[in-house]
Tab-separated table of C-alpha atoms in Angstrom:
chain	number	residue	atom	x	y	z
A	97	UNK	CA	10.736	-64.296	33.655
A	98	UNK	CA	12.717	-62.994	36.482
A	99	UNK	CA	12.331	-59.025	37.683
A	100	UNK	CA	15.457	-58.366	36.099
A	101	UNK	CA	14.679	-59.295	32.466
A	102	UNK	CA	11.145	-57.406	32.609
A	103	UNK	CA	13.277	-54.696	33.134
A	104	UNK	CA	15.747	-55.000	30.471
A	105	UNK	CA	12.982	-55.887	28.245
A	106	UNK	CA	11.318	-52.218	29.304
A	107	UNK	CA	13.959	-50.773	28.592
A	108	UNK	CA	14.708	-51.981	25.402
A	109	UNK	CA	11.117	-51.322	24.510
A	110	UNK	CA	11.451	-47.792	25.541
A	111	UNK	CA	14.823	-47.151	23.377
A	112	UNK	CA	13.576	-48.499	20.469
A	113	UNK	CA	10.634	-46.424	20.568
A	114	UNK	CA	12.770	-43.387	21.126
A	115	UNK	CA	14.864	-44.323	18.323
A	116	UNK	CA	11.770	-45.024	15.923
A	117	UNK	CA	10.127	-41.593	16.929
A	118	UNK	CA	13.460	-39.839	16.223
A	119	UNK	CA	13.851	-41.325	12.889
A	120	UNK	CA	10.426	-40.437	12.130
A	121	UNK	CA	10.960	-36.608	13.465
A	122	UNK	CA	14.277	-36.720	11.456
A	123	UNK	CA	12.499	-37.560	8.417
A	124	UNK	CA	9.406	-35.492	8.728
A	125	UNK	CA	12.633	-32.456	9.400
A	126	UNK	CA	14.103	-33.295	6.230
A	127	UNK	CA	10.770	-33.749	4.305
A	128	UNK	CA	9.489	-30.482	5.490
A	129	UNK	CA	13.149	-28.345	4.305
A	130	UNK	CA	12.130	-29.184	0.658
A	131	UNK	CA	9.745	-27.227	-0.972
A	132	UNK	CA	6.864	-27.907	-3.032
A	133	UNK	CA	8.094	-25.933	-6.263
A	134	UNK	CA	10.531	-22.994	-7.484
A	135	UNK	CA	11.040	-20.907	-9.958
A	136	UNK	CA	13.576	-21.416	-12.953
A	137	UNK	CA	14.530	-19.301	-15.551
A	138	UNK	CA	13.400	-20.760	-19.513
A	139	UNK	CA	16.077	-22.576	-20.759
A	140	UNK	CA	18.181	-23.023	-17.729
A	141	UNK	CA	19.559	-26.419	-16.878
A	142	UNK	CA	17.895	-28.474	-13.683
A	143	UNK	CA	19.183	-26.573	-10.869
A	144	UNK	CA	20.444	-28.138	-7.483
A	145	UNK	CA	17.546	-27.255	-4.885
A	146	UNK	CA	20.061	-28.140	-1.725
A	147	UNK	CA	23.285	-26.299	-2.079
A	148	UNK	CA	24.094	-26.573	1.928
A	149	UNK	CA	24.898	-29.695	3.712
A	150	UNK	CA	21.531	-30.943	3.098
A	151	UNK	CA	22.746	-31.914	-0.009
A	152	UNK	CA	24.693	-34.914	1.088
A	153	UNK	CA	21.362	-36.287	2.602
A	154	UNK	CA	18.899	-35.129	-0.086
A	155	UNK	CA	19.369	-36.862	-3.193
A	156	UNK	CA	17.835	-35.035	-6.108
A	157	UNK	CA	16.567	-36.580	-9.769
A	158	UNK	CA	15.565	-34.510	-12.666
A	159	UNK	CA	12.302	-36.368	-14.117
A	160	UNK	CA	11.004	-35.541	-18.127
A	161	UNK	CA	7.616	-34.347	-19.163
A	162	UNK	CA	5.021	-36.777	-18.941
A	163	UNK	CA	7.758	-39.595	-17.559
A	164	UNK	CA	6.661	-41.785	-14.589
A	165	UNK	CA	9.759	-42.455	-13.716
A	166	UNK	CA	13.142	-40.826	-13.371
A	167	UNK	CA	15.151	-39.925	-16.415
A	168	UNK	CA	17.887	-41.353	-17.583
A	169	UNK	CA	19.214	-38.020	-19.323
A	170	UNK	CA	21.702	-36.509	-17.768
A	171	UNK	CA	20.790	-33.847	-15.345
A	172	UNK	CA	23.086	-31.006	-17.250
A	173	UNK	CA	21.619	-32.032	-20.732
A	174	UNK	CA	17.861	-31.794	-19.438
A	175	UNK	CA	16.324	-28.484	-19.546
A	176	UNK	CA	12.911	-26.014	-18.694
A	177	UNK	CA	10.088	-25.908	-21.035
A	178	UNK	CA	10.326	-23.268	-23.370
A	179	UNK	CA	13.392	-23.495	-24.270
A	180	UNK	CA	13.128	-25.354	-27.418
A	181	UNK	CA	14.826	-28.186	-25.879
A	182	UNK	CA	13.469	-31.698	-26.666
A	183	UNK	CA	14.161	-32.650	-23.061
A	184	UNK	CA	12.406	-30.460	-20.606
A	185	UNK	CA	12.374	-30.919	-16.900
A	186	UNK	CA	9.159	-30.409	-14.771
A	187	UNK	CA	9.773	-31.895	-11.401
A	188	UNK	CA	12.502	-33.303	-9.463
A	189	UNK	CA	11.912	-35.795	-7.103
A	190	UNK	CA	13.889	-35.370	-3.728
A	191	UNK	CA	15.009	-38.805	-1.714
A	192	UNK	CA	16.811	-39.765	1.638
A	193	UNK	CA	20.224	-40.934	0.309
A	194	UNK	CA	18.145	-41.900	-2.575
A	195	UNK	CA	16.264	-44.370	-0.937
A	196	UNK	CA	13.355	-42.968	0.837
A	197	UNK	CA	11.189	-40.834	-0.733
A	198	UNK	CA	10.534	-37.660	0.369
A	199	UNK	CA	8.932	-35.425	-1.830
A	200	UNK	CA	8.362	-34.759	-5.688
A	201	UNK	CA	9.112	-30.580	-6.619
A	202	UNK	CA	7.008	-28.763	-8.957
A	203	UNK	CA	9.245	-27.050	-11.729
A	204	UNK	CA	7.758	-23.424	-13.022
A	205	UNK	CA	9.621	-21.901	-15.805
A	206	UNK	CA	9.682	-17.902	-15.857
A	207	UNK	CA	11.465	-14.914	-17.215
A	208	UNK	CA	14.097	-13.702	-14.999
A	209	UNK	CA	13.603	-10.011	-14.004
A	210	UNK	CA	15.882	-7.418	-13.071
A	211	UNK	CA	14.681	-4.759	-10.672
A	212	UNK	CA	16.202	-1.656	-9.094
A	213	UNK	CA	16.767	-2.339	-5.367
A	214	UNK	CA	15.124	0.151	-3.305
A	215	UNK	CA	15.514	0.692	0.819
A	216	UNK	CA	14.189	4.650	0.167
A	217	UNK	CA	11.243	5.545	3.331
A	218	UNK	CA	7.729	5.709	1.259
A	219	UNK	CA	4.641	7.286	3.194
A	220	UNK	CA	1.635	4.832	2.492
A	221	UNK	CA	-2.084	5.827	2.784
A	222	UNK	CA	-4.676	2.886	2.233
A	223	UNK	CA	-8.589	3.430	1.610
A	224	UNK	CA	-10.714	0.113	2.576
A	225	UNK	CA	-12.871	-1.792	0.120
A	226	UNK	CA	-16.104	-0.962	2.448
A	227	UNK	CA	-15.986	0.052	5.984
A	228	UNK	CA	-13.808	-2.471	8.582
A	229	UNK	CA	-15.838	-3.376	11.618
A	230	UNK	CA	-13.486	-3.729	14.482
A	231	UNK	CA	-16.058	-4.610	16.930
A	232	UNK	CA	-18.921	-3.458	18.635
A	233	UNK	CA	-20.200	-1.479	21.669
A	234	UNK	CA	-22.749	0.023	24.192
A	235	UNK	CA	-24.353	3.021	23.223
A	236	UNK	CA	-25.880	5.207	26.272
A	237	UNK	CA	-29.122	6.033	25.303
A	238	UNK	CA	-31.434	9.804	25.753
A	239	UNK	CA	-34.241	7.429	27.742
A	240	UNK	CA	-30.651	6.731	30.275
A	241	UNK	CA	-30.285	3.288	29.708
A	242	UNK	CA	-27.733	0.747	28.126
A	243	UNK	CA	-28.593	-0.382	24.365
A	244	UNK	CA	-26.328	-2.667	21.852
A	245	UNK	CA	-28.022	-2.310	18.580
A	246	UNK	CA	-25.258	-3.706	16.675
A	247	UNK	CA	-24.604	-6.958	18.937
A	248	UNK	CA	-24.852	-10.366	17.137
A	249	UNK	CA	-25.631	-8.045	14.125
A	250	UNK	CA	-22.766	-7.167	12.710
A	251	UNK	CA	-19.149	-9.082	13.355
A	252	UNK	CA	-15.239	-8.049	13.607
A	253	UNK	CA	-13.847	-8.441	10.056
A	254	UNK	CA	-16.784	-7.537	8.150
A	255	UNK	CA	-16.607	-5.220	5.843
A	256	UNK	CA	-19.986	-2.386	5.569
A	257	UNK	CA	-20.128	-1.186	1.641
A	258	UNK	CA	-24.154	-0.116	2.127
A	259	UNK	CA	-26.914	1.230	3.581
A	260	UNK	CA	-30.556	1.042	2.615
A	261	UNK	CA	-29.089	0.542	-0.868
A	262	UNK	CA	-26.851	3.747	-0.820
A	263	UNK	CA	-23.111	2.666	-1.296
A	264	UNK	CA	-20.837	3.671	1.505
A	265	UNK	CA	-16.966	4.706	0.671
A	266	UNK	CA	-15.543	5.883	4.472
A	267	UNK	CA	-16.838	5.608	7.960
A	268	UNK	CA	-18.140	9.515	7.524
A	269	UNK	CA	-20.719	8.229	5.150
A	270	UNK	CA	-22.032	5.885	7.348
A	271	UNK	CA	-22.035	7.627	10.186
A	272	UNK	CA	-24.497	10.185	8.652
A	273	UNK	CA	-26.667	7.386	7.749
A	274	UNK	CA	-27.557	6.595	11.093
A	275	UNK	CA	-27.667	10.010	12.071
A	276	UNK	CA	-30.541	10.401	8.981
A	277	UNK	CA	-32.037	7.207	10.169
A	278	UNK	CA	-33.824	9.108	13.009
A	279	UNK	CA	-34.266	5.283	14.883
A	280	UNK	CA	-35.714	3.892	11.815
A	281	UNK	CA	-34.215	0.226	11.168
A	282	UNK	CA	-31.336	-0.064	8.554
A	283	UNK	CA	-30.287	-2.730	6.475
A	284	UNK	CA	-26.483	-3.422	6.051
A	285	UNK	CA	-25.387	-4.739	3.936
A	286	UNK	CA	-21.853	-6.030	4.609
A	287	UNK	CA	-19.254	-8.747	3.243
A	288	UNK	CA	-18.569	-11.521	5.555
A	289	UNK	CA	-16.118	-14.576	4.761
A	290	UNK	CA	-15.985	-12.945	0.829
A	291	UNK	CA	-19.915	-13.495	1.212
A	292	UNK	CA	-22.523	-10.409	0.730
A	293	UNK	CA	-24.969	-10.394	3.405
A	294	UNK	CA	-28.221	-7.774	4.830
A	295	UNK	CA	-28.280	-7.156	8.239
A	296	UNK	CA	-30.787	-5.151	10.319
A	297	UNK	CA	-29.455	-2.683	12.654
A	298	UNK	CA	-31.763	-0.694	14.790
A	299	UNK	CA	-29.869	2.591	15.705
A	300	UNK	CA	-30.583	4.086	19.173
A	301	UNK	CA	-30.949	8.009	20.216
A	302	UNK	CA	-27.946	8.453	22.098
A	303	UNK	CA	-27.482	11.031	25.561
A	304	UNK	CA	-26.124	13.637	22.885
A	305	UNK	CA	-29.577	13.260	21.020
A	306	UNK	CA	-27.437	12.299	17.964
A	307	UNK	CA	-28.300	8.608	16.724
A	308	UNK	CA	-25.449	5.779	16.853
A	309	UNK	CA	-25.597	2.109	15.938
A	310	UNK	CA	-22.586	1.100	18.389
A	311	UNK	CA	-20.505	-0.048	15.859
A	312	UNK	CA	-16.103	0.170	15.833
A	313	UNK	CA	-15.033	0.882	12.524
A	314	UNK	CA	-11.797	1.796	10.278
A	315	UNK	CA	-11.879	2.736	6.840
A	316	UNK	CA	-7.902	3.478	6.256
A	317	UNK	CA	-4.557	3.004	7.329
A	318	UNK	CA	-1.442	5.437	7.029
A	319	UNK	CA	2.273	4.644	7.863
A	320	UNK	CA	5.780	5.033	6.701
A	321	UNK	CA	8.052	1.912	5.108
A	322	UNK	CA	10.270	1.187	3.027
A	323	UNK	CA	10.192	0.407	-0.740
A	324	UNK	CA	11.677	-2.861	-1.743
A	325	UNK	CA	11.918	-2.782	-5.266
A	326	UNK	CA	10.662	-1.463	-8.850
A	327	UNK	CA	11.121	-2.442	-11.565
A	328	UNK	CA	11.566	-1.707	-15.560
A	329	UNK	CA	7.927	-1.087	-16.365
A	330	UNK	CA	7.459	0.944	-12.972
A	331	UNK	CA	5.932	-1.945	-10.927
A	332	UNK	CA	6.834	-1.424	-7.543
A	333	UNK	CA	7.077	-3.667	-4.279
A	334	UNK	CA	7.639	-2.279	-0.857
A	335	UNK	CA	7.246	-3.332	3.065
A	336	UNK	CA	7.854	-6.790	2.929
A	337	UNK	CA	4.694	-7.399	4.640
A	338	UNK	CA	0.769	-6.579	4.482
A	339	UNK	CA	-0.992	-3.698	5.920
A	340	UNK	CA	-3.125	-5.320	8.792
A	341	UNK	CA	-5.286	-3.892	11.083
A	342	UNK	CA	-4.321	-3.537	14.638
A	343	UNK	CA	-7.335	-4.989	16.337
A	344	UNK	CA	-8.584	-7.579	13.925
A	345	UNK	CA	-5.438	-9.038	13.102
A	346	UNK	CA	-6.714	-9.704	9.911
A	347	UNK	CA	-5.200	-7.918	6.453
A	348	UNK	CA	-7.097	-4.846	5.071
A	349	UNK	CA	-9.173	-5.391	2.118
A	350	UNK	CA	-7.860	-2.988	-0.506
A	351	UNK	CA	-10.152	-0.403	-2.181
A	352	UNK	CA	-7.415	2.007	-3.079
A	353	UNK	CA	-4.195	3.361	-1.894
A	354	UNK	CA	-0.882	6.137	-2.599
A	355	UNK	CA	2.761	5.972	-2.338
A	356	UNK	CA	3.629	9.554	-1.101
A	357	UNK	CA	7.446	10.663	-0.330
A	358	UNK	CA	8.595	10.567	2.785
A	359	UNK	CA	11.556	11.142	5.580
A	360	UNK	CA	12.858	9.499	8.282
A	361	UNK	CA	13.415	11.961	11.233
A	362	UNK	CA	14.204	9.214	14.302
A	363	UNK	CA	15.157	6.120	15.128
A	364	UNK	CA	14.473	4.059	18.590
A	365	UNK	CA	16.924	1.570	18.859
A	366	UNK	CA	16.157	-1.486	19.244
A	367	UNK	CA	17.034	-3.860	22.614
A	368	UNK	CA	16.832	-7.003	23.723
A	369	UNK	CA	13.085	-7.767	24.304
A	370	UNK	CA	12.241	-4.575	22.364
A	371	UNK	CA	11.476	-3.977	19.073
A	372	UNK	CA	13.011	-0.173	17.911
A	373	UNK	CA	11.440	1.284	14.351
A	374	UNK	CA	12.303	4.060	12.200
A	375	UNK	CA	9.805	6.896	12.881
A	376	UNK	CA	9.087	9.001	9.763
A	377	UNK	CA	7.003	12.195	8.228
A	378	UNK	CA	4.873	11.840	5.429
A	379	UNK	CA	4.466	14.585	2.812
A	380	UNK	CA	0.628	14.587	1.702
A	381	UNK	CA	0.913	16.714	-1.315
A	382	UNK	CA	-0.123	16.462	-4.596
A	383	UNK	CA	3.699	16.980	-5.814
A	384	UNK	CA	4.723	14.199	-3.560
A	385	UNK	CA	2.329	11.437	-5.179
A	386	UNK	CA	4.915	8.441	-6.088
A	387	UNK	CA	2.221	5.639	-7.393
A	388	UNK	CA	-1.168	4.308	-6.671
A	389	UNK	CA	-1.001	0.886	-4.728
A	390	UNK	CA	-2.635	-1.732	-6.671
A	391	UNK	CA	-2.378	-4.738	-4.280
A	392	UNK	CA	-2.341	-5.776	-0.073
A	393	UNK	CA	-0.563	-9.201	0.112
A	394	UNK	CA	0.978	-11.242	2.500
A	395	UNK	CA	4.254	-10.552	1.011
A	396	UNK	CA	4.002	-6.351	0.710
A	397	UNK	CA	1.961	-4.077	-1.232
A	398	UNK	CA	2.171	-3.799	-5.058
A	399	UNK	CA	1.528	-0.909	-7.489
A	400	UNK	CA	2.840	1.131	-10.196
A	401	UNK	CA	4.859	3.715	-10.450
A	402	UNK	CA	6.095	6.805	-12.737
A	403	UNK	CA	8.818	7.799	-10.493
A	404	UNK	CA	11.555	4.955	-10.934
A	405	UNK	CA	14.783	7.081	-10.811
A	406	UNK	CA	13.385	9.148	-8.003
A	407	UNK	CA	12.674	6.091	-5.960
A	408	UNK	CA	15.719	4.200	-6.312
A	409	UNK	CA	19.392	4.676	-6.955
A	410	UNK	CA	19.371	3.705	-10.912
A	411	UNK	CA	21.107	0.332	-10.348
A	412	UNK	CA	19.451	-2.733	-12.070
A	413	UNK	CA	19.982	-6.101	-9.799
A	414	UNK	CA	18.908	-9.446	-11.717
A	415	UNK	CA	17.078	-11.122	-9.473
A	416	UNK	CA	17.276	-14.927	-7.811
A	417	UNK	CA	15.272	-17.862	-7.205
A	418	UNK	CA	14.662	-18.596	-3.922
A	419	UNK	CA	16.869	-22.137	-4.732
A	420	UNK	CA	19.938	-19.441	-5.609
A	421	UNK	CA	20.530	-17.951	-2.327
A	422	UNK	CA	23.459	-18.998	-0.307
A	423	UNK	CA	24.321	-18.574	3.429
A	424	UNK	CA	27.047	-15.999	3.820
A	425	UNK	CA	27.326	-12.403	3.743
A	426	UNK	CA	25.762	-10.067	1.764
A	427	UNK	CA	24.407	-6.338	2.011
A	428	UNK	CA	21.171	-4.441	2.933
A	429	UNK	CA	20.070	-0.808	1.540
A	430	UNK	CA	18.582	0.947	4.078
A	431	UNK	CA	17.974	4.648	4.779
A	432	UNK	CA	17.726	4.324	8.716
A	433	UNK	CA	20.098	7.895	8.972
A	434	UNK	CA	17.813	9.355	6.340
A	435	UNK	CA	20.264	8.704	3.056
A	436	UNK	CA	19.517	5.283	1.329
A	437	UNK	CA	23.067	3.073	1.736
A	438	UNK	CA	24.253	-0.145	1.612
A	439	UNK	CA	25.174	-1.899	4.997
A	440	UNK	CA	26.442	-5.349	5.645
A	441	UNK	CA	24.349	-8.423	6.974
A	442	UNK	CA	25.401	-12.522	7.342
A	443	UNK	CA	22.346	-14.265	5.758
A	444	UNK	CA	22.515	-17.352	8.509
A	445	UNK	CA	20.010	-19.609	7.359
A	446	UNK	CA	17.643	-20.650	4.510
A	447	UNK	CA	14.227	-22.309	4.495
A	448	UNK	CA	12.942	-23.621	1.200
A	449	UNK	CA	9.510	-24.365	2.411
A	450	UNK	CA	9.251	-22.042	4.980
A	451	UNK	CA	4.842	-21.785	5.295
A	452	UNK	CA	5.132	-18.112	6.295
A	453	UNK	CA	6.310	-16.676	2.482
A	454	UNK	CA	7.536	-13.909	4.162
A	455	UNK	CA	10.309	-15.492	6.734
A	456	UNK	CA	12.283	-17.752	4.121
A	457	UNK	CA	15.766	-16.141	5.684
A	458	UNK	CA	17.330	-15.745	9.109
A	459	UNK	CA	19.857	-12.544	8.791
A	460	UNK	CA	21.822	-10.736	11.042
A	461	UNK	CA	23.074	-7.498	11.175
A	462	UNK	CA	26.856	-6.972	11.387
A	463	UNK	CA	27.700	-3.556	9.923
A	464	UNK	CA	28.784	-1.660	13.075
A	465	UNK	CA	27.584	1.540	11.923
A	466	UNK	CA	24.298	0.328	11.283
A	467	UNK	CA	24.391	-1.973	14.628
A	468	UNK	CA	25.722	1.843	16.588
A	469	UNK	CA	22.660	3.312	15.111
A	470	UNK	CA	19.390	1.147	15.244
A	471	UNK	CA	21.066	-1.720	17.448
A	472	UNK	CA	19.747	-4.469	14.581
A	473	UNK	CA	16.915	-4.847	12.671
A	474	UNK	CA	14.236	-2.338	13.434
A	475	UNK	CA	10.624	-2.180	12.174
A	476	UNK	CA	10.207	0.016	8.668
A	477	UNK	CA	13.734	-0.847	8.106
């Protein structure tokens, strides 16, 4: 074999591995857009999961309860349990072109809600469940030298709820706990990993002649957002996101928590390579109380509500399935000049499966009056 064909035979190696790896990426791209269940509404007909172009390459079939293989109803006579339907859909099972399998969707049936949209600034105030440990420190103690009681002890993320057997609520508590200690040892007892666990802390007389254990902690969090939705039993949704603390990362386990009214009273507009927000005031009053928060997810916080035509603007929106939502424009409420309106976005992209449950949708803001005043979208928006 001459130098020449070697080479050409290198070569060809090397493209066909380049083409295989493609194919494979291609495939794992397209396998990875469709998601691993949605919602329907009881008594709808199998939806279409790809409405986009994607739909040309992604070939879906409706499949029956308790069938192995694909049905040979048609897709508009086949329906979602519950609806009294002798037919009833529970997955569809997506394919390249119909040939290559890619994956099989889970079907849920639900009722279909209708909310009122929100977009109104809410103040937020969050109590822990226990007393966050953000970390630990060095404690400068009366005999002048450097002591860690808490080191290897205690650990970022866990969560104090007692001492010597006396329940703990806020970080005031404990601190006059290891002032009453008078150097005697404590035992902590703290959750860790969802876990309860003791742990013995020695505190240490410090310079001041007080006693301290060394220990970084937070037992709330306070802000300003923006309510998403409630709706028509007074369950609300707002932020978007979870309350997480700033140094751990990690979000805050939820003991209790208020809705309180609030304004917006500036906005630092956002540039490229900076992030502006809506800055806000938060009215701490009895009077002001909107709800109690009930939950601190991923997605927002949750709670309930006896204020739902204060909140909101009395409009009931039905609301979609994730599978529903189309590129193109569509409009945001916001109250970034301090009075809740409507302003128009381009919704640019969709992903079904997207891991984080909070970033399904790229948008972009194109309402010049809203661009003239925040520059995009800013955080508490």
């Amino acid at each position: 074999m001459t130098e020449l064909q070697k080479y050409r035979r290198l070569v060809l190696g090397l493209l066909l591995a380049s083409l295989t790896a493609l194919a494979v990426c291609g495939y794992l791209y397209l396998r990875d857009q469709v998601p691993d269940s949605i919602l329907v509404e009881e008594g709808e007909e199998t939806p279409v999961i790809f409405r986009t172009s994607l739909g040309a390459l992604i070939q879906e079939e409706a499949v029956e309860a308790g069938s192995r293989g694909t049905s040979d109803i048609p897709r508009e006579q086949l329906h979602i349990s519950g609806s009294g339907s002798s037919s009833a859909a529970e997955q569809i099972r997506c394919s390249l072109l119909g040939i290559l399998p890619l994956k099989t969707v889970e079907v849920e049936s639900t009722e279909r809600k209708s909310v009122y949209a929100g977009g109104s600034p809410v103040g937020i105030y969050l109590k822990t469940d226990g007393i966050l440990v953000i970390g630990t420190g060095e404690v400068e103690g009366a005999d002048g030298q450097i002591h860690e009681p808490a080191e290897h002890m205690v650990q970022t993320g866990d969560y104090i709820v007692a001492a010597n057997g006396r329940p703990l609520e806020d970080k005031e508590e404990l601190v006059e706990c290891i002032n009453d200690s008078q150097g005697q040892e404590l035992s902590l007892e703290v959750v860790r990993n969802g876990s309860l666990v003791e742990v013995p802390v020695l505190p240490v007389q410090a310079s001041d002649l007080s006693y301290k254990a060394g220990i970084w902690v937070r037992s709330d969090a306070q802000g300003v957002g923006t309510l998403t939705y409630v709706d028509e039993e007074g369950n609300f949704g707002a932020l978007g996101h979870g309350i997480s603390d700033v140094d751990t990362s990690t979000l805050l386990s939820l003991g209790q928590g208020r809705l309180y009214e609030a304004d917006v009273v500036s906005v630092t507009k956002g540039e490229s390579g900076k992030p502006g927000e809506l800055a806000g005031i938060i009215h701490y009053r009895d009077s002001s109380i909107l709800g109690d928060i009930a939950e601190n997810k991923s997605t927002g916080i949750y709670g309930k509500t006896e204020h739902t035509e204060e909140m909101t603007a009395g409009e009931l929106y039905e609301v979609a399935y994730k599978q529903e939502v189309e590129p193109g424009p569509a409009v945001i409420l916001s109250c970034a000049d301090g009075t809740v309106k409507e302003y128009e976005i381009e919704i640019e992209s969709i992903d079904l499966n997207k891991k984080e449950v909070n970033k399904g949708m790229v948008i972009r803001v194109t309402d010049p009056a809203l661009l003239e005043l925040t520059g995009g979208i800013v955080q508490g928006m």
